[in-house]
PDB file of C-alpha atoms in Angstrom:
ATOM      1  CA  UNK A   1       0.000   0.000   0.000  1.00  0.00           C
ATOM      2  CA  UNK A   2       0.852   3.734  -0.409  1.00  0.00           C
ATOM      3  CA  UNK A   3       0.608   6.725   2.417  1.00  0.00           C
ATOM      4  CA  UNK A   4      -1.856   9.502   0.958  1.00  0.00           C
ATOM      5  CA  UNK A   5      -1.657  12.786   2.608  1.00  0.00           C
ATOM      6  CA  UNK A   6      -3.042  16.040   2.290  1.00  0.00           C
ATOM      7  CA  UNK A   7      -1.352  18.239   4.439  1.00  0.00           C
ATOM      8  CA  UNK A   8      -2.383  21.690   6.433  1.00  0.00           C
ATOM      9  CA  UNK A   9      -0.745  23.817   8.823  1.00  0.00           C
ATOM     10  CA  UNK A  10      -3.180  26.257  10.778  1.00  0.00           C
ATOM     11  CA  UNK A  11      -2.241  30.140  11.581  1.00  0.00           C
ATOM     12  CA  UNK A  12      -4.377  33.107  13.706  1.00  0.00           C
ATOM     13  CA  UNK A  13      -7.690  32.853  12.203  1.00  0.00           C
ATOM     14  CA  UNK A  14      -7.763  29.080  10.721  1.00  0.00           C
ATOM     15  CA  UNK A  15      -5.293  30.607   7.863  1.00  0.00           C
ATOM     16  CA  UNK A  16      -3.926  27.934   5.458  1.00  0.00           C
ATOM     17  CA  UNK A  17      -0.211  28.819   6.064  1.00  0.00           C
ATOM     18  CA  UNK A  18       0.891  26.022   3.734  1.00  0.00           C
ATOM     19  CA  UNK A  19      -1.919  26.068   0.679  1.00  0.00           C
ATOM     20  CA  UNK A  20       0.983  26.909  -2.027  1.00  0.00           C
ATOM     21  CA  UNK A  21       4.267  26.797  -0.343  1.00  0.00           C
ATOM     22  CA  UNK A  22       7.279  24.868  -1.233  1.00  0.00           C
ATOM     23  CA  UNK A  23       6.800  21.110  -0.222  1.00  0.00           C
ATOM     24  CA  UNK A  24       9.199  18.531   0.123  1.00  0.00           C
ATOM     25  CA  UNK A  25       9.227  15.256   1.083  1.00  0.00           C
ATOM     26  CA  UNK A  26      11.238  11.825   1.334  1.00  0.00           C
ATOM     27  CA  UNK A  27       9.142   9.778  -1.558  1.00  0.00           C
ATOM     28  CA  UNK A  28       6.532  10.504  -3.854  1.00  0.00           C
ATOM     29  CA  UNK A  29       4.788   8.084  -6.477  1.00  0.00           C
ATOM     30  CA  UNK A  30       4.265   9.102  -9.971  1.00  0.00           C
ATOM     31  CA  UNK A  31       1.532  11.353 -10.587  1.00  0.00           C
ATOM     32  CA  UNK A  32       1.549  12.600  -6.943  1.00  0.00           C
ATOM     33  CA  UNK A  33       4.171  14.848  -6.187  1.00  0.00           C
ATOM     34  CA  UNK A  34       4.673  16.471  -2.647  1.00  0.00           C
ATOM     35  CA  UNK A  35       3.215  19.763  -3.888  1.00  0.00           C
ATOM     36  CA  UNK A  36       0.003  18.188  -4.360  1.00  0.00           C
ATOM     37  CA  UNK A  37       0.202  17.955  -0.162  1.00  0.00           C
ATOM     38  CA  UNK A  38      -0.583  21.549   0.657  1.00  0.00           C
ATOM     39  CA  UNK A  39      -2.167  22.437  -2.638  1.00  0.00           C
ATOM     40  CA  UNK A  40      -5.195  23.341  -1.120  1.00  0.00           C
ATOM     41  CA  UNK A  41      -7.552  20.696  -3.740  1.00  0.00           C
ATOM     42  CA  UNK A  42      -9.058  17.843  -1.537  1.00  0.00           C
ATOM     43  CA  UNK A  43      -9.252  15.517  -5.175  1.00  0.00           C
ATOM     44  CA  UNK A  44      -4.825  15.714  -4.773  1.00  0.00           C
ATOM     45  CA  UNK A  45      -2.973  13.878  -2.432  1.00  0.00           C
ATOM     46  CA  UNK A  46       0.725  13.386  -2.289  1.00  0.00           C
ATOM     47  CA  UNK A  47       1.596   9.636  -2.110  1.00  0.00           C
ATOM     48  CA  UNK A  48       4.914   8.156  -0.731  1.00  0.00           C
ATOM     49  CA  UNK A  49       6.279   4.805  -0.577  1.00  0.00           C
ATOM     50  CA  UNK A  50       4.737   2.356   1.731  1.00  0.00           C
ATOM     51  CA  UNK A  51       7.325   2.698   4.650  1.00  0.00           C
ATOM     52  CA  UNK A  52       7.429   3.923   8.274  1.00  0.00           C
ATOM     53  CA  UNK A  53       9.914   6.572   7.254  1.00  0.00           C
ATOM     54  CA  UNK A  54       8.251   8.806   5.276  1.00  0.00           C
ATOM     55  CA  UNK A  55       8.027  12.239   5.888  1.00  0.00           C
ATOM     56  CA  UNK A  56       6.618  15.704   4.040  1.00  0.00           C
ATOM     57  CA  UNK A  57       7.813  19.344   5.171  1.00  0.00           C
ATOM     58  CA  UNK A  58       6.776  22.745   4.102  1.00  0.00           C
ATOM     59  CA  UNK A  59       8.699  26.127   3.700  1.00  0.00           C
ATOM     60  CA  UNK A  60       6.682  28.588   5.137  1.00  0.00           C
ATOM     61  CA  UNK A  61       8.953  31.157   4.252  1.00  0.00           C
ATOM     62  CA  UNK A  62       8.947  32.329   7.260  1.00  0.00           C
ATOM     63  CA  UNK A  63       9.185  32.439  10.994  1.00  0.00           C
ATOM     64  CA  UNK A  64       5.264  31.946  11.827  1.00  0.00           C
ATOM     65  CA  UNK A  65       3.256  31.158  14.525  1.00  0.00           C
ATOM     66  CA  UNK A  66       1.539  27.819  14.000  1.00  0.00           C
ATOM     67  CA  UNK A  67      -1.723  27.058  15.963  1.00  0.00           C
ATOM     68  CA  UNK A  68      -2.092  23.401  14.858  1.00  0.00           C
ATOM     69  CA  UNK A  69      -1.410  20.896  11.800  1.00  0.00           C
ATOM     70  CA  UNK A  70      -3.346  18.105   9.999  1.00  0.00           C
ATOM     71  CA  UNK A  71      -2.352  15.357   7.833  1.00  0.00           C
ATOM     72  CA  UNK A  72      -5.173  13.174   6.477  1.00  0.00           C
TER      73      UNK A  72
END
């Protein structure tokens, strides 16, 4: 099987700090690149190998304050 994630990190205000930021992460299968993570479109999903070691990360671009996170 594959991980599928659709990533979001919360500011002030439920602000989508990381809808179109840079995204990275360790993996990614064809057709679902780490960008597709924080794109902001539910129908995307970034999908990484099928190990306990994957990870995605987001440049924010900044120093910000973060009020939460969610990875579905």
């Amino acid at each position: 099987g594959t991980s599928d994630g659709f990533f979001q990190v919360i500011g002030a205000g439920s602000t989508a700090l990381a809808q179109g930021r840079p995204v990275t992460a360790s993996s990614f299968q064809a057709g679902s690149p780490a960008g597709n993570a924080a794109d902001g479109n539910p129908a995307t999903a970034w999908r990484s190998n099928a190990t306990d070691t994957e990870w995605v990360q987001v440049d924010l671009g900044s120093v910000r304050t973060v009020s939460g996170t969610r990875l579905k």
